[in-house]
Short mmCIF file of C-alpha atoms in Angstrom, two decimals:
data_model
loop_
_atom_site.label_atom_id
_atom_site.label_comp_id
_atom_site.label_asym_id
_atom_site.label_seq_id
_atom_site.Cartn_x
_atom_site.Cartn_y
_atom_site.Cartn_z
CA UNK A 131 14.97 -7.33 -7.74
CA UNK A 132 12.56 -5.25 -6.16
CA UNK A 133 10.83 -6.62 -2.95
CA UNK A 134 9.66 -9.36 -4.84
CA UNK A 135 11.89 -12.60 -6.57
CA UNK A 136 11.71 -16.16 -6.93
CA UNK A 137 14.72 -16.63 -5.43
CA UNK A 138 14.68 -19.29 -2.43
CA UNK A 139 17.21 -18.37 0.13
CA UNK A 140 18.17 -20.65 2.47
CA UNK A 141 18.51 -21.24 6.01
CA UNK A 142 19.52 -23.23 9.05
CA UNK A 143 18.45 -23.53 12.57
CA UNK A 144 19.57 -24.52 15.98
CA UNK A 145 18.21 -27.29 18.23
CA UNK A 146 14.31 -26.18 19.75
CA UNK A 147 13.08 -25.08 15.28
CA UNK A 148 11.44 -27.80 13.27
CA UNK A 149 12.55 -28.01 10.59
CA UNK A 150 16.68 -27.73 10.90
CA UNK A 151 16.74 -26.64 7.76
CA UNK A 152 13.90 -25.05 5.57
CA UNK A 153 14.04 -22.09 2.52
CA UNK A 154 12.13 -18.83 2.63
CA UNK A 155 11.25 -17.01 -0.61
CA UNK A 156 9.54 -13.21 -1.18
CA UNK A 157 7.65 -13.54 -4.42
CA UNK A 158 4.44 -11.64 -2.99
CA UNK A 159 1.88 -13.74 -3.44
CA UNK A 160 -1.36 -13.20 -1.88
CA UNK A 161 -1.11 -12.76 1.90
CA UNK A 162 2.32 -12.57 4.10
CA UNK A 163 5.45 -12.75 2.42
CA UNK A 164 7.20 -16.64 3.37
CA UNK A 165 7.86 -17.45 7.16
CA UNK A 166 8.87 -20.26 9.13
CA UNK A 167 7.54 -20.57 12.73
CA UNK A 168 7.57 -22.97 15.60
CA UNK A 169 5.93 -23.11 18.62
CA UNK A 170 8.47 -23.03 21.85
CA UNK A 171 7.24 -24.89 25.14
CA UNK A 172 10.37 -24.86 27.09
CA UNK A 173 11.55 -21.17 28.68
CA UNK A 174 14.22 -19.81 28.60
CA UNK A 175 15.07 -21.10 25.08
CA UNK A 176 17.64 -19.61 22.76
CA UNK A 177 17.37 -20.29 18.56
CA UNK A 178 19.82 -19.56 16.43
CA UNK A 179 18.55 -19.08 12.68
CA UNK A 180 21.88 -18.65 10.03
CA UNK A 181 21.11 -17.31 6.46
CA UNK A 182 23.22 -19.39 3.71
CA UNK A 183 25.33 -17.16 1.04
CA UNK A 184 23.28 -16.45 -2.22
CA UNK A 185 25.27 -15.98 -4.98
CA UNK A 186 24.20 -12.64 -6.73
CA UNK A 187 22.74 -11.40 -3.45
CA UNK A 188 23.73 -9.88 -0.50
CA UNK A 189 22.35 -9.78 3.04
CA UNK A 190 21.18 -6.02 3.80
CA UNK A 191 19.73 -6.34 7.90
CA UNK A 192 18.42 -8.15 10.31
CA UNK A 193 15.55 -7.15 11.79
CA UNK A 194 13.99 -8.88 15.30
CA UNK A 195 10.71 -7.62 16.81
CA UNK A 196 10.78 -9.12 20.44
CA UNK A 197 8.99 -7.96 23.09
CA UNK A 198 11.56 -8.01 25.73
CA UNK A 199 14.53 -6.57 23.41
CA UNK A 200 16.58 -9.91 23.91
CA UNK A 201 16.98 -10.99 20.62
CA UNK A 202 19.07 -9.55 18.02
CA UNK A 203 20.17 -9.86 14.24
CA UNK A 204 23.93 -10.05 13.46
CA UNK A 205 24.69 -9.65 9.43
CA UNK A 206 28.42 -10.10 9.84
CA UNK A 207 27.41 -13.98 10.83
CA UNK A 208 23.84 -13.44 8.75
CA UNK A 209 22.70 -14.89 12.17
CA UNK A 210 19.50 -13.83 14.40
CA UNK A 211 20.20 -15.33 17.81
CA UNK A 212 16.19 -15.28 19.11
CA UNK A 213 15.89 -15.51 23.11
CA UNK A 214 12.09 -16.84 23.62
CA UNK A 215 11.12 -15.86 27.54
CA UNK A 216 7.60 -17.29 28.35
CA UNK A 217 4.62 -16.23 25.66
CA UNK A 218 5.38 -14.14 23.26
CA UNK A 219 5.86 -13.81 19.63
CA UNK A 220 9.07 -12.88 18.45
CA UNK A 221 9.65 -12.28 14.82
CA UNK A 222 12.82 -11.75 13.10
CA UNK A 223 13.22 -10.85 9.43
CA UNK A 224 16.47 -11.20 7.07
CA UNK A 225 16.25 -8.76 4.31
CA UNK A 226 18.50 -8.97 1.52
CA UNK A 227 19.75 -7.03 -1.49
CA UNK A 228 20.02 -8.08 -5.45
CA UNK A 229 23.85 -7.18 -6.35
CA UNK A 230 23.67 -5.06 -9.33
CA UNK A 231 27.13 -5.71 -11.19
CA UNK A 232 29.37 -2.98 -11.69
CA UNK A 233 30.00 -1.13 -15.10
CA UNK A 234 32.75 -3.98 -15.63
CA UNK A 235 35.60 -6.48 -13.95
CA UNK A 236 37.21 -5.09 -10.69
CA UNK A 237 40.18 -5.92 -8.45
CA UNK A 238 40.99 -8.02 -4.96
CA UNK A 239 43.75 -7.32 -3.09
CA UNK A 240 45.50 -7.43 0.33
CA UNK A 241 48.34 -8.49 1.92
CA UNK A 242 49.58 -11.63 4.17
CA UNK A 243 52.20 -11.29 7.07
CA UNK A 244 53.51 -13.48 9.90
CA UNK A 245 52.16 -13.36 13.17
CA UNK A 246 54.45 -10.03 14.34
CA UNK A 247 53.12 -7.97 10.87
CA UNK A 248 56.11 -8.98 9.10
CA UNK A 249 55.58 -9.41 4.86
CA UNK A 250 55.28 -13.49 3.63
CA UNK A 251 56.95 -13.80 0.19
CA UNK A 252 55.14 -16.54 -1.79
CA UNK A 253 51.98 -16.84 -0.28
CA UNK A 254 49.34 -18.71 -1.95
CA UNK A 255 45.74 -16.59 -2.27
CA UNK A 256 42.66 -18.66 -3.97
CA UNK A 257 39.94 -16.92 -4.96
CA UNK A 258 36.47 -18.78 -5.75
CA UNK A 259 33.51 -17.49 -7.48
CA UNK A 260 31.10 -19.41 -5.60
CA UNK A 261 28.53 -19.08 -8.57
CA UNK A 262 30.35 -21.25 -11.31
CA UNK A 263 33.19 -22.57 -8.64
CA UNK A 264 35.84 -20.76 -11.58
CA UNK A 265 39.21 -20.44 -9.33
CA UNK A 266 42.12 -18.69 -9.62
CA UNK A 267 45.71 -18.72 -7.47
CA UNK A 268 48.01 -15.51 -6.96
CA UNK A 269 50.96 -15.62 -4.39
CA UNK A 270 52.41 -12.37 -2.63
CA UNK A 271 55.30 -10.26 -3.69
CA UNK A 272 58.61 -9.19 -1.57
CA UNK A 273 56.17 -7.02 0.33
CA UNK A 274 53.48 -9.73 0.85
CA UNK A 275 50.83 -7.89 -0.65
CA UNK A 276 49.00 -9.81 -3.64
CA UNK A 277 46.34 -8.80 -6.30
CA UNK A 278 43.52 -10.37 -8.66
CA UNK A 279 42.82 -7.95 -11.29
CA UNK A 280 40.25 -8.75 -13.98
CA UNK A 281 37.65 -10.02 -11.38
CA UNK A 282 33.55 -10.15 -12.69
CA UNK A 283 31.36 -7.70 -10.17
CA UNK A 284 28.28 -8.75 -9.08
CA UNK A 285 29.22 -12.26 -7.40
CA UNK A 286 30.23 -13.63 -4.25
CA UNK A 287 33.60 -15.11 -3.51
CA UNK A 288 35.93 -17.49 -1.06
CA UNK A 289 39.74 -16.32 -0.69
CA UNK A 290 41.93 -18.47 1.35
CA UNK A 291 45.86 -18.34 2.01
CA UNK A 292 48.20 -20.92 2.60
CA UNK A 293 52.20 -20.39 3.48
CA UNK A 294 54.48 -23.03 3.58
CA UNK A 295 55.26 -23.88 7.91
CA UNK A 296 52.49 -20.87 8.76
CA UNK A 297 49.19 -21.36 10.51
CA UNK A 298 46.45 -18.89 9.99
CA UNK A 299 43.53 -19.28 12.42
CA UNK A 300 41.36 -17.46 9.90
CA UNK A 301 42.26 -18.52 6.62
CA UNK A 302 39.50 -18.28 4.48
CA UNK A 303 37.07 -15.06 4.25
CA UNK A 304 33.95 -14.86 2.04
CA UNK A 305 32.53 -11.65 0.53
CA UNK A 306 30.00 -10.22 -2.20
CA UNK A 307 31.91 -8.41 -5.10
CA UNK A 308 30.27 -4.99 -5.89
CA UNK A 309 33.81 -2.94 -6.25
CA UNK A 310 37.00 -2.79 -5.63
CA UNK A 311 38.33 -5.19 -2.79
CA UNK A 312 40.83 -3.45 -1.04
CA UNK A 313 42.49 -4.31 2.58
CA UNK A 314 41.37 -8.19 2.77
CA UNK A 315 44.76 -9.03 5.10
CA UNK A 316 45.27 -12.32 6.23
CA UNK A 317 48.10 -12.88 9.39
CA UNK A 318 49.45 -16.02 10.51
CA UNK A 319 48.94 -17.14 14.11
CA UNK A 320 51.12 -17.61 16.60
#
């Protein structure tokens, strides 16, 4: 906790960073905290830099310092997309957030329908806890609505849905568990 940890998160980059892939980790040590940096000799030139889940963490901002405002942080992708125009120095920084675990277990629930909003009956709903890879299945009701009670706080988690002859274009959605899950809808596509 704190702003200081031994935990390595890790990252990925787009074509134009060496390395692809690298880990950064805050533990304060004498000097700067971690960084990665790479010198660009080829302008325009766009990196993208994604942060991987942590389990027991969560990613709080995005941060990018760039000179000409062109690059930007994006924590519903946990992306910085960094636009590098001539010489400069552009620094983006991820900052993320221990998950303190609620007082005790807490619920998921939503509801799947067809592509015109209409209930599915028997819908399949897998929930993962990414941290031990523990699963557990659900289906919907009449109404389509399902419900995992019981759930440990404090993690994060994988849902998907799957429906017998439906498609869903987005059938999987990933979150960190503080409270309460309420509203995570899934809807076939057409």
């Amino acid at each position: 906790g704190g702003n200081s940890s031994t935990q390595a998160f890790s990252f990925t980059a787009s074509a134009f960073f060496n390395p692809l892939t690298f880990s950064l980790v805050d533990n304060n040590v004498s000097g700067p905290d971690t960084k990665q940096s790479v010198a660009i000799t080829t302008f325009p030139t766009t990196i993208t830099v994604t942060e991987a889940n942590t389990p027991g963490w969560t990613l709080a901002d995005i941060t990018c310092v760039d000179p000409t405002n062109n690059s930007s942080g994006n924590i519903t992708t946990s992306t910085a997309e960094i636009v590098v125009n001539g010489p400069e120095a552009v620094t983006c920084t991820f900052s993320n957030s221990q998950i303190v675990p609620s007082a005790g277990p807490v619920s998921v629930e939503g509801r799947v329908t067809d592509a015109y909003g209409r209930p599915i009956r028997g819908a399949v709903l897998t929930l993962i806890r990414t941290s031990d890879n523990s699963v557990r299945y659900t289906y919907t009701n009449t109404f389509g609505f399902y419900r995992f009670d019981e759930v440990p706080s404090g993690d994060f988690y994988l849902i998907s849905v799957r429906a017998g002859k439906y498609n869903f274009e987005n059938n999987t959605v990933g979150f960190s568990l503080e409270d309460n899950a309420t509203g995570i809808d899934f809807q076939a596509s057409f």
